[in-house]
PDB file of C-alpha atoms in Angstrom:
ATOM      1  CA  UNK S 145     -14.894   9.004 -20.878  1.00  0.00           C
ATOM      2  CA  UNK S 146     -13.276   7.729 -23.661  1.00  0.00           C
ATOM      3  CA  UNK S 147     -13.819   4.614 -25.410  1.00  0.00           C
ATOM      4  CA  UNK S 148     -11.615   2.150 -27.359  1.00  0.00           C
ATOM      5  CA  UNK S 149     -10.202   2.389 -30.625  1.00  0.00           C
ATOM      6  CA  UNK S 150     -11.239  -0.329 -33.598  1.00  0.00           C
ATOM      7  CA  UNK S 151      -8.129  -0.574 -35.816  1.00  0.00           C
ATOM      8  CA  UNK S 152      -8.287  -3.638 -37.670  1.00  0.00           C
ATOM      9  CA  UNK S 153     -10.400  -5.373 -35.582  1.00  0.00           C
ATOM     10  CA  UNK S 154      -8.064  -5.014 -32.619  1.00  0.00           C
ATOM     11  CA  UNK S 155      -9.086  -2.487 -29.993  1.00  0.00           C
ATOM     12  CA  UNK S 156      -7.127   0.215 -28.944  1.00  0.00           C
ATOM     13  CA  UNK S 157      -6.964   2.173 -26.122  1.00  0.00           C
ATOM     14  CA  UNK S 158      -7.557   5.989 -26.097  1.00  0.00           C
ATOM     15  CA  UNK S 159      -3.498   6.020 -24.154  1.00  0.00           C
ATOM     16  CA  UNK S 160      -2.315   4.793 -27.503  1.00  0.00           C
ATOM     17  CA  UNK S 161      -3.109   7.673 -29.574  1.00  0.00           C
ATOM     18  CA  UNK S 162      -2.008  10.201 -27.319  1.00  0.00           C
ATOM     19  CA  UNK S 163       1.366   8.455 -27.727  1.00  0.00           C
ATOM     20  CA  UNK S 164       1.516   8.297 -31.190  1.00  0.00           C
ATOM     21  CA  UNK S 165       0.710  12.487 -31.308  1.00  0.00           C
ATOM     22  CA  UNK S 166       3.084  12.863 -28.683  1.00  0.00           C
ATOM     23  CA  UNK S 167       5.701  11.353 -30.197  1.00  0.00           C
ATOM     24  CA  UNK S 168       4.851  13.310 -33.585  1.00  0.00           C
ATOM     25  CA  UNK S 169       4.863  16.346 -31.933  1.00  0.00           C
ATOM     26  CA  UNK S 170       8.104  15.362 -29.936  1.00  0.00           C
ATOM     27  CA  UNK S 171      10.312  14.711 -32.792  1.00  0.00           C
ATOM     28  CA  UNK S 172      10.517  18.043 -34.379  1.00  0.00           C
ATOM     29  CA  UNK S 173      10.692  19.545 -30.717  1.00  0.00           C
ATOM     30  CA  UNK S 174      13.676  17.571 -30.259  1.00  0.00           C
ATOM     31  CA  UNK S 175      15.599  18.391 -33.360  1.00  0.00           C
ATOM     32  CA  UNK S 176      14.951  22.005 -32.584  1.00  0.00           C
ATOM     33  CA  UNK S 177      16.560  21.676 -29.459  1.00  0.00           C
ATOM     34  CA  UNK S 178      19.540  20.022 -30.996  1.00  0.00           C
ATOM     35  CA  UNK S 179      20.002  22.183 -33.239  1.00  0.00           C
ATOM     36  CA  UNK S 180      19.803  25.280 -30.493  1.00  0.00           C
ATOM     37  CA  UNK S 181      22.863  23.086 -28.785  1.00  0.00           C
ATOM     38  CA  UNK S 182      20.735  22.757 -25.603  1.00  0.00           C
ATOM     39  CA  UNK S 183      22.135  18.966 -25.320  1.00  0.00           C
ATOM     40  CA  UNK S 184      25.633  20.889 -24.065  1.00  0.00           C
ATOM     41  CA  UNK S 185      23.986  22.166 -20.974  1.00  0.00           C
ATOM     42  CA  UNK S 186      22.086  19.072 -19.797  1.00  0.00           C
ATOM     43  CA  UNK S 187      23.325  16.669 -17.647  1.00  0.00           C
ATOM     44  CA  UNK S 188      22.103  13.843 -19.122  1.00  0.00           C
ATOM     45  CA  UNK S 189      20.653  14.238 -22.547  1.00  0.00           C
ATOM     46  CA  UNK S 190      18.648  10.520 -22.618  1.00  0.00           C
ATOM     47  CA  UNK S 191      17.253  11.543 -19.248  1.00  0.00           C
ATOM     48  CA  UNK S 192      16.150  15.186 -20.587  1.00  0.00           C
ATOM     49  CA  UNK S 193      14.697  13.959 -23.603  1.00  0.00           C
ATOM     50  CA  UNK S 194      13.042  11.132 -21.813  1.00  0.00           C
ATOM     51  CA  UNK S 195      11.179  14.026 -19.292  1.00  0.00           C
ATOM     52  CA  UNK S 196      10.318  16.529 -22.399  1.00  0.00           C
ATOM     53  CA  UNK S 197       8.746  13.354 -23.361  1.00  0.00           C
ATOM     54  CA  UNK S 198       6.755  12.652 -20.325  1.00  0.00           C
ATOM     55  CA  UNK S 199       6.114  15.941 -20.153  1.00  0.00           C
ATOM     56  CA  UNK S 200       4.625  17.020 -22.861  1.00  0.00           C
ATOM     57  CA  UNK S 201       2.725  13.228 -22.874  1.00  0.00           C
ATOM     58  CA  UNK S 202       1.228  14.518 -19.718  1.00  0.00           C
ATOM     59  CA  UNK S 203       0.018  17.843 -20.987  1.00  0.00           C
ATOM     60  CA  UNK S 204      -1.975  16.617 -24.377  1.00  0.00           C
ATOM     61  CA  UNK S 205      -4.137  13.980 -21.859  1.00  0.00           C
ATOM     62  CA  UNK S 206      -4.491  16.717 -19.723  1.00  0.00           C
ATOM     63  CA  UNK S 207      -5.874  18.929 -22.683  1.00  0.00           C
ATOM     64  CA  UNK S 208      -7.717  15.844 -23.827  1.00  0.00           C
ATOM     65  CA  UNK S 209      -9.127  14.986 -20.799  1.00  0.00           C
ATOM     66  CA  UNK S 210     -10.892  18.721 -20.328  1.00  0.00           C
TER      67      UNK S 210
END
């Protein structure tokens, strides 16, 4: 089990930086995908991006977590 993060003198928890790696890996995901035009063929691009999100959120505390 993980513990809580001391930053500052504020604790953290573990959820936090999975987010913050998430979100570092999601950016350059993202702009790939742009680039490739995906964005014509989706419905809804806020939706999409908000699942690839969620997504790959899910998979790094699943890697994490074994």
């Amino acid at each position: 089990m993980l513990a809580n993060v001391d930053v500052y003198g504020f604790y953290v928890a573990p959820f936090a930086a999975d987010v913050v790696i998430t979100l570092v890996l999601f950016v350059p995901v993202r702009r790939l995908l742009a680039r490739l035009g995906i964005n014509r063929y989706v419905w809804h691009p806020n939706l999409f991006e908000i699942a690839l999100f969620s997504i790959m959120l899910c998979i790094i505390v699943l890697i994490q977590a074994s």
